[in-house]
């Protein structure tokens, strides 16, 4: 529901290779299934995780956050969002 509300567009290795591979690598390091990756066309810097469990998780990044953060900073945001999935925070929020 939240993905539709933001008109989030799913991306993959063909149209967002750096972002997708970053999340794939981080997911493997912490032994989580690869979440779906979405981008929203919002200038406001934002990122969030959603989904009821790790097998159905998604991480969303706004265009704005990808513009202002360098690769290492965005990697830190991605790791933070993965931690929400790992601890199942997305289920209760």
PDB file of N, CA and C in Angstrom:
ATOM      1  N   UNK A   1       0.819  -1.181   0.000  1.00  0.00           N
ATOM      2  CA  UNK A   1       0.000   0.000   0.000  1.00  0.00           C
ATOM      3  C   UNK A   1       0.875   1.261   0.000  1.00  0.00           C
ATOM      4  N   UNK A   2       1.919   1.248   0.821  1.00  0.00           N
ATOM      5  CA  UNK A   2       2.779   2.428   0.894  1.00  0.00           C
ATOM      6  C   UNK A   2       3.554   2.628  -0.402  1.00  0.00           C
ATOM      7  N   UNK A   3       3.913   1.528  -1.069  1.00  0.00           N
ATOM      8  CA  UNK A   3       4.626   1.642  -2.345  1.00  0.00           C
ATOM      9  C   UNK A   3       3.736   2.302  -3.392  1.00  0.00           C
ATOM     10  N   UNK A   4       2.469   1.946  -3.414  1.00  0.00           N
ATOM     11  CA  UNK A   4       1.528   2.563  -4.347  1.00  0.00           C
ATOM     12  C   UNK A   4       1.297   4.026  -4.002  1.00  0.00           C
ATOM     13  N   UNK A   5       1.230   4.334  -2.719  1.00  0.00           N
ATOM     14  CA  UNK A   5       1.005   5.712  -2.292  1.00  0.00           C
ATOM     15  C   UNK A   5       2.110   6.635  -2.804  1.00  0.00           C
ATOM     16  N   UNK A   6       3.339   6.155  -2.822  1.00  0.00           N
ATOM     17  CA  UNK A   6       4.478   6.948  -3.285  1.00  0.00           C
ATOM     18  C   UNK A   6       4.758   6.760  -4.777  1.00  0.00           C
ATOM     19  N   UNK A   7       3.956   5.939  -5.445  1.00  0.00           N
ATOM     20  CA  UNK A   7       4.193   5.608  -6.855  1.00  0.00           C
ATOM     21  C   UNK A   7       5.626   5.106  -7.047  1.00  0.00           C
ATOM     22  N   UNK A   8       6.036   4.221  -6.162  1.00  0.00           N
ATOM     23  CA  UNK A   8       7.402   3.687  -6.175  1.00  0.00           C
ATOM     24  C   UNK A   8       7.607   2.798  -7.401  1.00  0.00           C
ATOM     25  N   UNK A   9       8.772   2.936  -8.001  1.00  0.00           N
ATOM     26  CA  UNK A   9       9.129   2.156  -9.182  1.00  0.00           C
ATOM     27  C   UNK A   9      10.205   1.140  -8.798  1.00  0.00           C
ATOM     28  N   UNK A  10       9.916  -0.126  -9.027  1.00  0.00           N
ATOM     29  CA  UNK A  10      10.901  -1.156  -8.712  1.00  0.00           C
ATOM     30  C   UNK A  10      12.069  -1.065  -9.694  1.00  0.00           C
ATOM     31  N   UNK A  11      13.274  -1.230  -9.160  1.00  0.00           N
ATOM     32  CA  UNK A  11      14.478  -1.213  -9.997  1.00  0.00           C
ATOM     33  C   UNK A  11      15.252  -2.502  -9.774  1.00  0.00           C
ATOM     34  N   UNK A  12      16.115  -2.797 -10.707  1.00  0.00           N
ATOM     35  CA  UNK A  12      16.917  -4.002 -10.627  1.00  0.00           C
ATOM     36  C   UNK A  12      18.318  -3.750 -11.139  1.00  0.00           C
ATOM     37  N   UNK A  13      19.060  -4.807 -11.377  1.00  0.00           N
ATOM     38  CA  UNK A  13      20.452  -4.648 -11.794  1.00  0.00           C
ATOM     39  C   UNK A  13      20.603  -3.989 -13.166  1.00  0.00           C
ATOM     40  N   UNK A  14      19.588  -4.049 -13.990  1.00  0.00           N
ATOM     41  CA  UNK A  14      19.696  -3.454 -15.312  1.00  0.00           C
ATOM     42  C   UNK A  14      19.477  -1.939 -15.310  1.00  0.00           C
ATOM     43  N   UNK A  15      18.649  -1.394 -14.423  1.00  0.00           N
ATOM     44  CA  UNK A  15      18.391   0.048 -14.451  1.00  0.00           C
ATOM     45  C   UNK A  15      18.904   0.804 -13.230  1.00  0.00           C
ATOM     46  N   UNK A  16      19.402   0.124 -12.220  1.00  0.00           N
ATOM     47  CA  UNK A  16      20.036   0.772 -11.057  1.00  0.00           C
ATOM     48  C   UNK A  16      21.125  -0.167 -10.534  1.00  0.00           C
ATOM     49  N   UNK A  17      22.134  -0.458 -11.360  1.00  0.00           N
ATOM     50  CA  UNK A  17      23.110  -1.498 -10.997  1.00  0.00           C
ATOM     51  C   UNK A  17      23.875  -1.225  -9.709  1.00  0.00           C
ATOM     52  N   UNK A  18      24.333   0.003  -9.495  1.00  0.00           N
ATOM     53  CA  UNK A  18      25.106   0.293  -8.279  1.00  0.00           C
ATOM     54  C   UNK A  18      24.265   0.087  -7.025  1.00  0.00           C
ATOM     55  N   UNK A  19      23.060   0.637  -7.033  1.00  0.00           N
ATOM     56  CA  UNK A  19      22.176   0.526  -5.876  1.00  0.00           C
ATOM     57  C   UNK A  19      21.787  -0.931  -5.630  1.00  0.00           C
ATOM     58  N   UNK A  20      21.430  -1.625  -6.677  1.00  0.00           N
ATOM     59  CA  UNK A  20      21.004  -3.015  -6.557  1.00  0.00           C
ATOM     60  C   UNK A  20      22.138  -3.903  -6.037  1.00  0.00           C
ATOM     61  N   UNK A  21      23.310  -3.749  -6.607  1.00  0.00           N
ATOM     62  CA  UNK A  21      24.435  -4.589  -6.180  1.00  0.00           C
ATOM     63  C   UNK A  21      24.887  -4.254  -4.757  1.00  0.00           C
ATOM     64  N   UNK A  22      24.774  -2.984  -4.377  1.00  0.00           N
ATOM     65  CA  UNK A  22      25.098  -2.585  -2.998  1.00  0.00           C
ATOM     66  C   UNK A  22      24.185  -3.338  -2.026  1.00  0.00           C
ATOM     67  N   UNK A  23      22.896  -3.322  -2.296  1.00  0.00           N
ATOM     68  CA  UNK A  23      21.948  -3.999  -1.410  1.00  0.00           C
ATOM     69  C   UNK A  23      22.131  -5.512  -1.444  1.00  0.00           C
ATOM     70  N   UNK A  24      22.452  -6.039  -2.595  1.00  0.00           N
ATOM     71  CA  UNK A  24      22.698  -7.475  -2.695  1.00  0.00           C
ATOM     72  C   UNK A  24      23.884  -7.884  -1.834  1.00  0.00           C
ATOM     73  N   UNK A  25      24.956  -7.129  -1.925  1.00  0.00           N
ATOM     74  CA  UNK A  25      26.153  -7.426  -1.129  1.00  0.00           C
ATOM     75  C   UNK A  25      25.870  -7.309   0.368  1.00  0.00           C
ATOM     76  N   UNK A  26      25.217  -6.239   0.772  1.00  0.00           N
ATOM     77  CA  UNK A  26      24.915  -6.048   2.197  1.00  0.00           C
ATOM     78  C   UNK A  26      23.974  -7.138   2.714  1.00  0.00           C
ATOM     79  N   UNK A  27      22.974  -7.503   1.922  1.00  0.00           N
ATOM     80  CA  UNK A  27      22.030  -8.551   2.328  1.00  0.00           C
ATOM     81  C   UNK A  27      22.745  -9.873   2.547  1.00  0.00           C
ATOM     82  N   UNK A  28      23.656 -10.201   1.646  1.00  0.00           N
ATOM     83  CA  UNK A  28      24.402 -11.448   1.774  1.00  0.00           C
ATOM     84  C   UNK A  28      25.264 -11.444   3.027  1.00  0.00           C
ATOM     85  N   UNK A  29      25.876 -10.296   3.331  1.00  0.00           N
ATOM     86  CA  UNK A  29      26.744 -10.219   4.512  1.00  0.00           C
ATOM     87  C   UNK A  29      26.003 -10.487   5.803  1.00  0.00           C
ATOM     88  N   UNK A  30      24.734 -10.088   5.863  1.00  0.00           N
ATOM     89  CA  UNK A  30      23.974 -10.294   7.101  1.00  0.00           C
ATOM     90  C   UNK A  30      22.976 -11.436   6.976  1.00  0.00           C
ATOM     91  N   UNK A  31      23.120 -12.225   5.887  1.00  0.00           N
ATOM     92  CA  UNK A  31      22.317 -13.424   5.683  1.00  0.00           C
ATOM     93  C   UNK A  31      20.817 -13.147   5.647  1.00  0.00           C
ATOM     94  N   UNK A  32      20.441 -12.116   4.890  1.00  0.00           N
ATOM     95  CA  UNK A  32      19.030 -11.789   4.673  1.00  0.00           C
ATOM     96  C   UNK A  32      18.687 -12.019   3.209  1.00  0.00           C
ATOM     97  N   UNK A  33      17.444 -12.383   2.920  1.00  0.00           N
ATOM     98  CA  UNK A  33      17.038 -12.442   1.516  1.00  0.00           C
ATOM     99  C   UNK A  33      17.139 -11.040   0.894  1.00  0.00           C
ATOM    100  N   UNK A  34      17.445 -10.990  -0.378  1.00  0.00           N
ATOM    101  CA  UNK A  34      17.538  -9.715  -1.075  1.00  0.00           C
ATOM    102  C   UNK A  34      16.162  -9.055  -1.103  1.00  0.00           C
ATOM    103  N   UNK A  35      16.046  -7.835  -0.543  1.00  0.00           N
ATOM    104  CA  UNK A  35      14.756  -7.144  -0.606  1.00  0.00           C
ATOM    105  C   UNK A  35      14.528  -6.587  -2.009  1.00  0.00           C
ATOM    106  N   UNK A  36      13.294  -6.308  -2.320  1.00  0.00           N
ATOM    107  CA  UNK A  36      13.002  -5.587  -3.557  1.00  0.00           C
ATOM    108  C   UNK A  36      13.499  -4.156  -3.359  1.00  0.00           C
ATOM    109  N   UNK A  37      13.893  -3.522  -4.443  1.00  0.00           N
ATOM    110  CA  UNK A  37      14.451  -2.174  -4.377  1.00  0.00           C
ATOM    111  C   UNK A  37      13.567  -1.250  -5.199  1.00  0.00           C
ATOM    112  N   UNK A  38      13.177  -0.134  -4.592  1.00  0.00           N
ATOM    113  CA  UNK A  38      12.308   0.828  -5.249  1.00  0.00           C
ATOM    114  C   UNK A  38      12.909   2.225  -5.174  1.00  0.00           C
ATOM    115  N   UNK A  39      12.541   3.033  -6.155  1.00  0.00           N
ATOM    116  CA  UNK A  39      12.910   4.450  -6.165  1.00  0.00           C
ATOM    117  C   UNK A  39      11.630   5.262  -6.280  1.00  0.00           C
ATOM    118  N   UNK A  40      11.566   6.338  -5.494  1.00  0.00           N
ATOM    119  CA  UNK A  40      10.440   7.265  -5.609  1.00  0.00           C
ATOM    120  C   UNK A  40      10.961   8.595  -6.133  1.00  0.00           C
ATOM    121  N   UNK A  41      10.175   9.225  -6.958  1.00  0.00           N
ATOM    122  CA  UNK A  41      10.556  10.478  -7.586  1.00  0.00           C
ATOM    123  C   UNK A  41      10.203  11.648  -6.668  1.00  0.00           C
ATOM    124  N   UNK A  42      10.909  11.746  -5.573  1.00  0.00           N
ATOM    125  CA  UNK A  42      10.726  12.806  -4.580  1.00  0.00           C
ATOM    126  C   UNK A  42      12.064  13.473  -4.328  1.00  0.00           C
ATOM    127  N   UNK A  43      12.083  14.782  -4.302  1.00  0.00           N
ATOM    128  CA  UNK A  43      13.324  15.509  -4.024  1.00  0.00           C
ATOM    129  C   UNK A  43      13.689  15.489  -2.546  1.00  0.00           C
ATOM    130  N   UNK A  44      12.706  15.300  -1.686  1.00  0.00           N
ATOM    131  CA  UNK A  44      12.967  15.219  -0.245  1.00  0.00           C
ATOM    132  C   UNK A  44      13.837  13.992   0.024  1.00  0.00           C
ATOM    133  N   UNK A  45      14.997  14.171   0.667  1.00  0.00           N
ATOM    134  CA  UNK A  45      15.843  13.012   0.971  1.00  0.00           C
ATOM    135  C   UNK A  45      15.113  12.051   1.913  1.00  0.00           C
ATOM    136  N   UNK A  46      14.971  10.799   1.478  1.00  0.00           N
ATOM    137  CA  UNK A  46      14.247   9.834   2.284  1.00  0.00           C
ATOM    138  C   UNK A  46      14.635   8.422   1.855  1.00  0.00           C
ATOM    139  N   UNK A  47      14.571   7.526   2.790  1.00  0.00           N
ATOM    140  CA  UNK A  47      14.720   6.099   2.531  1.00  0.00           C
ATOM    141  C   UNK A  47      13.958   5.378   3.628  1.00  0.00           C
ATOM    142  N   UNK A  48      13.331   4.266   3.270  1.00  0.00           N
ATOM    143  CA  UNK A  48      12.622   3.494   4.288  1.00  0.00           C
ATOM    144  C   UNK A  48      12.501   2.046   3.850  1.00  0.00           C
ATOM    145  N   UNK A  49      12.294   1.205   4.829  1.00  0.00           N
ATOM    146  CA  UNK A  49      12.069  -0.225   4.603  1.00  0.00           C
ATOM    147  C   UNK A  49      10.607  -0.520   4.886  1.00  0.00           C
ATOM    148  N   UNK A  50      10.072  -1.466   4.166  1.00  0.00           N
ATOM    149  CA  UNK A  50       8.696  -1.880   4.383  1.00  0.00           C
ATOM    150  C   UNK A  50       8.588  -3.379   4.115  1.00  0.00           C
ATOM    151  N   UNK A  51       7.496  -3.971   4.536  1.00  0.00           N
ATOM    152  CA  UNK A  51       7.265  -5.401   4.344  1.00  0.00           C
ATOM    153  C   UNK A  51       7.033  -6.094   5.662  1.00  0.00           C
ATOM    154  N   UNK A  52       6.261  -7.160   5.614  1.00  0.00           N
ATOM    155  CA  UNK A  52       5.879  -7.825   6.866  1.00  0.00           C
ATOM    156  C   UNK A  52       6.922  -8.795   7.407  1.00  0.00           C
ATOM    157  N   UNK A  53       7.901  -9.181   6.565  1.00  0.00           N
ATOM    158  CA  UNK A  53       8.970 -10.065   7.020  1.00  0.00           C
ATOM    159  C   UNK A  53      10.121  -9.984   6.020  1.00  0.00           C
ATOM    160  N   UNK A  54      11.265 -10.555   6.348  1.00  0.00           N
ATOM    161  CA  UNK A  54      12.415 -10.457   5.439  1.00  0.00           C
ATOM    162  C   UNK A  54      12.167 -11.022   4.039  1.00  0.00           C
ATOM    163  N   UNK A  55      11.304 -12.014   3.919  1.00  0.00           N
ATOM    164  CA  UNK A  55      11.034 -12.585   2.600  1.00  0.00           C
ATOM    165  C   UNK A  55      10.163 -11.683   1.726  1.00  0.00           C
ATOM    166  N   UNK A  56       9.491 -10.730   2.329  1.00  0.00           N
ATOM    167  CA  UNK A  56       8.594  -9.840   1.600  1.00  0.00           C
ATOM    168  C   UNK A  56       8.992  -8.374   1.767  1.00  0.00           C
ATOM    169  N   UNK A  57      10.248  -8.126   2.012  1.00  0.00           N
ATOM    170  CA  UNK A  57      10.713  -6.779   2.313  1.00  0.00           C
ATOM    171  C   UNK A  57      11.043  -5.984   1.056  1.00  0.00           C
ATOM    172  N   UNK A  58      11.001  -4.682   1.239  1.00  0.00           N
ATOM    173  CA  UNK A  58      11.405  -3.757   0.182  1.00  0.00           C
ATOM    174  C   UNK A  58      12.094  -2.577   0.837  1.00  0.00           C
ATOM    175  N   UNK A  59      13.054  -2.018   0.128  1.00  0.00           N
ATOM    176  CA  UNK A  59      13.705  -0.793   0.571  1.00  0.00           C
ATOM    177  C   UNK A  59      13.485   0.251  -0.512  1.00  0.00           C
ATOM    178  N   UNK A  60      13.110   1.440  -0.075  1.00  0.00           N
ATOM    179  CA  UNK A  60      12.764   2.528  -0.977  1.00  0.00           C
ATOM    180  C   UNK A  60      13.726   3.691  -0.757  1.00  0.00           C
ATOM    181  N   UNK A  61      14.216   4.233  -1.857  1.00  0.00           N
ATOM    182  CA  UNK A  61      15.092   5.400  -1.830  1.00  0.00           C
ATOM    183  C   UNK A  61      14.463   6.504  -2.664  1.00  0.00           C
ATOM    184  N   UNK A  62      14.509   7.726  -2.156  1.00  0.00           N
ATOM    185  CA  UNK A  62      14.038   8.843  -2.964  1.00  0.00           C
ATOM    186  C   UNK A  62      15.155   9.308  -3.890  1.00  0.00           C
ATOM    187  N   UNK A  63      14.768   9.935  -4.979  1.00  0.00           N
ATOM    188  CA  UNK A  63      15.740  10.527  -5.898  1.00  0.00           C
ATOM    189  C   UNK A  63      16.579  11.551  -5.133  1.00  0.00           C
ATOM    190  N   UNK A  64      15.932  12.290  -4.230  1.00  0.00           N
ATOM    191  CA  UNK A  64      16.625  13.320  -3.460  1.00  0.00           C
ATOM    192  C   UNK A  64      17.762  12.791  -2.618  1.00  0.00           C
ATOM    193  N   UNK A  65      17.566  11.660  -1.956  1.00  0.00           N
ATOM    194  CA  UNK A  65      18.638  11.131  -1.108  1.00  0.00           C
ATOM    195  C   UNK A  65      19.800  10.627  -1.962  1.00  0.00           C
ATOM    196  N   UNK A  66      19.471  10.101  -3.145  1.00  0.00           N
ATOM    197  CA  UNK A  66      20.536   9.599  -4.014  1.00  0.00           C
ATOM    198  C   UNK A  66      21.343  10.741  -4.635  1.00  0.00           C
ATOM    199  N   UNK A  67      20.741  11.932  -4.696  1.00  0.00           N
ATOM    200  CA  UNK A  67      21.465  13.090  -5.232  1.00  0.00           C
ATOM    201  C   UNK A  67      22.456  13.669  -4.226  1.00  0.00           C
ATOM    202  N   UNK A  68      22.092  13.662  -2.942  1.00  0.00           N
ATOM    203  CA  UNK A  68      22.917  14.381  -1.968  1.00  0.00           C
ATOM    204  C   UNK A  68      23.946  13.521  -1.252  1.00  0.00           C
ATOM    205  N   UNK A  69      23.767  12.195  -1.268  1.00  0.00           N
ATOM    206  CA  UNK A  69      24.703  11.328  -0.562  1.00  0.00           C
ATOM    207  C   UNK A  69      25.688  10.686  -1.539  1.00  0.00           C
ATOM    208  N   UNK A  70      26.917  10.537  -1.073  1.00  0.00           N
ATOM    209  CA  UNK A  70      27.878   9.796  -1.889  1.00  0.00           C
ATOM    210  C   UNK A  70      27.638   8.299  -1.673  1.00  0.00           C
ATOM    211  N   UNK A  71      28.402   7.473  -2.375  1.00  0.00           N
ATOM    212  CA  UNK A  71      28.197   6.023  -2.336  1.00  0.00           C
ATOM    213  C   UNK A  71      28.308   5.464  -0.916  1.00  0.00           C
ATOM    214  N   UNK A  72      29.329   5.867  -0.185  1.00  0.00           N
ATOM    215  CA  UNK A  72      29.529   5.336   1.169  1.00  0.00           C
ATOM    216  C   UNK A  72      28.400   5.760   2.108  1.00  0.00           C
ATOM    217  N   UNK A  73      27.935   6.983   1.976  1.00  0.00           N
ATOM    218  CA  UNK A  73      26.829   7.454   2.822  1.00  0.00           C
ATOM    219  C   UNK A  73      25.539   6.700   2.483  1.00  0.00           C
ATOM    220  N   UNK A  74      25.291   6.503   1.202  1.00  0.00           N
ATOM    221  CA  UNK A  74      24.097   5.767   0.785  1.00  0.00           C
ATOM    222  C   UNK A  74      24.180   4.309   1.249  1.00  0.00           C
ATOM    223  N   UNK A  75      25.376   3.757   1.253  1.00  0.00           N
ATOM    224  CA  UNK A  75      25.592   2.393   1.749  1.00  0.00           C
ATOM    225  C   UNK A  75      25.238   2.315   3.243  1.00  0.00           C
ATOM    226  N   UNK A  76      25.602   3.348   3.997  1.00  0.00           N
ATOM    227  CA  UNK A  76      25.241   3.393   5.415  1.00  0.00           C
ATOM    228  C   UNK A  76      23.738   3.445   5.611  1.00  0.00           C
ATOM    229  N   UNK A  77      23.053   4.230   4.786  1.00  0.00           N
ATOM    230  CA  UNK A  77      21.584   4.298   4.846  1.00  0.00           C
ATOM    231  C   UNK A  77      20.988   2.932   4.506  1.00  0.00           C
ATOM    232  N   UNK A  78      21.514   2.297   3.475  1.00  0.00           N
ATOM    233  CA  UNK A  78      21.016   0.977   3.073  1.00  0.00           C
ATOM    234  C   UNK A  78      21.201  -0.033   4.211  1.00  0.00           C
ATOM    235  N   UNK A  79      22.351  -0.010   4.855  1.00  0.00           N
ATOM    236  CA  UNK A  79      22.609  -0.929   5.981  1.00  0.00           C
ATOM    237  C   UNK A  79      21.628  -0.665   7.123  1.00  0.00           C
ATOM    238  N   UNK A  80      21.357   0.611   7.375  1.00  0.00           N
ATOM    239  CA  UNK A  80      20.401   0.977   8.419  1.00  0.00           C
ATOM    240  C   UNK A  80      19.018   0.409   8.095  1.00  0.00           C
ATOM    241  N   UNK A  81      18.593   0.562   6.851  1.00  0.00           N
ATOM    242  CA  UNK A  81      17.277   0.053   6.458  1.00  0.00           C
ATOM    243  C   UNK A  81      17.231  -1.474   6.519  1.00  0.00           C
ATOM    244  N   UNK A  82      18.311  -2.120   6.133  1.00  0.00           N
ATOM    245  CA  UNK A  82      18.372  -3.579   6.256  1.00  0.00           C
ATOM    246  C   UNK A  82      18.270  -4.015   7.714  1.00  0.00           C
ATOM    247  N   UNK A  83      18.815  -3.218   8.627  1.00  0.00           N
ATOM    248  CA  UNK A  83      18.714  -3.572  10.044  1.00  0.00           C
ATOM    249  C   UNK A  83      17.254  -3.536  10.511  1.00  0.00           C
ATOM    250  N   UNK A  84      16.463  -2.627   9.952  1.00  0.00           N
ATOM    251  CA  UNK A  84      15.025  -2.613  10.281  1.00  0.00           C
ATOM    252  C   UNK A  84      14.365  -3.910   9.821  1.00  0.00           C
ATOM    253  N   UNK A  85      14.746  -4.388   8.646  1.00  0.00           N
ATOM    254  CA  UNK A  85      14.190  -5.638   8.138  1.00  0.00           C
ATOM    255  C   UNK A  85      14.640  -6.809   9.013  1.00  0.00           C
ATOM    256  N   UNK A  86      15.931  -6.835   9.330  1.00  0.00           N
ATOM    257  CA  UNK A  86      16.486  -7.925  10.124  1.00  0.00           C
ATOM    258  C   UNK A  86      15.822  -8.021  11.497  1.00  0.00           C
ATOM    259  N   UNK A  87      15.541  -6.887  12.106  1.00  0.00           N
ATOM    260  CA  UNK A  87      14.934  -6.874  13.436  1.00  0.00           C
ATOM    261  C   UNK A  87      13.409  -6.836  13.393  1.00  0.00           C
ATOM    262  N   UNK A  88      12.875  -6.940  12.172  1.00  0.00           N
ATOM    263  CA  UNK A  88      11.422  -6.974  11.948  1.00  0.00           C
ATOM    264  C   UNK A  88      10.709  -5.734  12.447  1.00  0.00           C
ATOM    265  N   UNK A  89      11.405  -4.617  12.431  1.00  0.00           N
ATOM    266  CA  UNK A  89      10.781  -3.342  12.792  1.00  0.00           C
ATOM    267  C   UNK A  89       9.660  -2.972  11.829  1.00  0.00           C
ATOM    268  N   UNK A  90       9.785  -3.406  10.582  1.00  0.00           N
ATOM    269  CA  UNK A  90       8.793  -3.046   9.579  1.00  0.00           C
ATOM    270  C   UNK A  90       7.442  -3.679   9.870  1.00  0.00           C
ATOM    271  N   UNK A  91       7.438  -4.773  10.590  1.00  0.00           N
ATOM    272  CA  UNK A  91       6.181  -5.440  10.952  1.00  0.00           C
ATOM    273  C   UNK A  91       5.383  -4.624  11.953  1.00  0.00           C
ATOM    274  N   UNK A  92       6.052  -3.968  12.869  1.00  0.00           N
ATOM    275  CA  UNK A  92       5.341  -3.255  13.929  1.00  0.00           C
ATOM    276  C   UNK A  92       5.179  -1.772  13.666  1.00  0.00           C
ATOM    277  N   UNK A  93       5.851  -1.237  12.639  1.00  0.00           N
ATOM    278  CA  UNK A  93       5.732   0.204  12.399  1.00  0.00           C
ATOM    279  C   UNK A  93       4.663   0.533  11.382  1.00  0.00           C
TER     280      UNK A  93
END
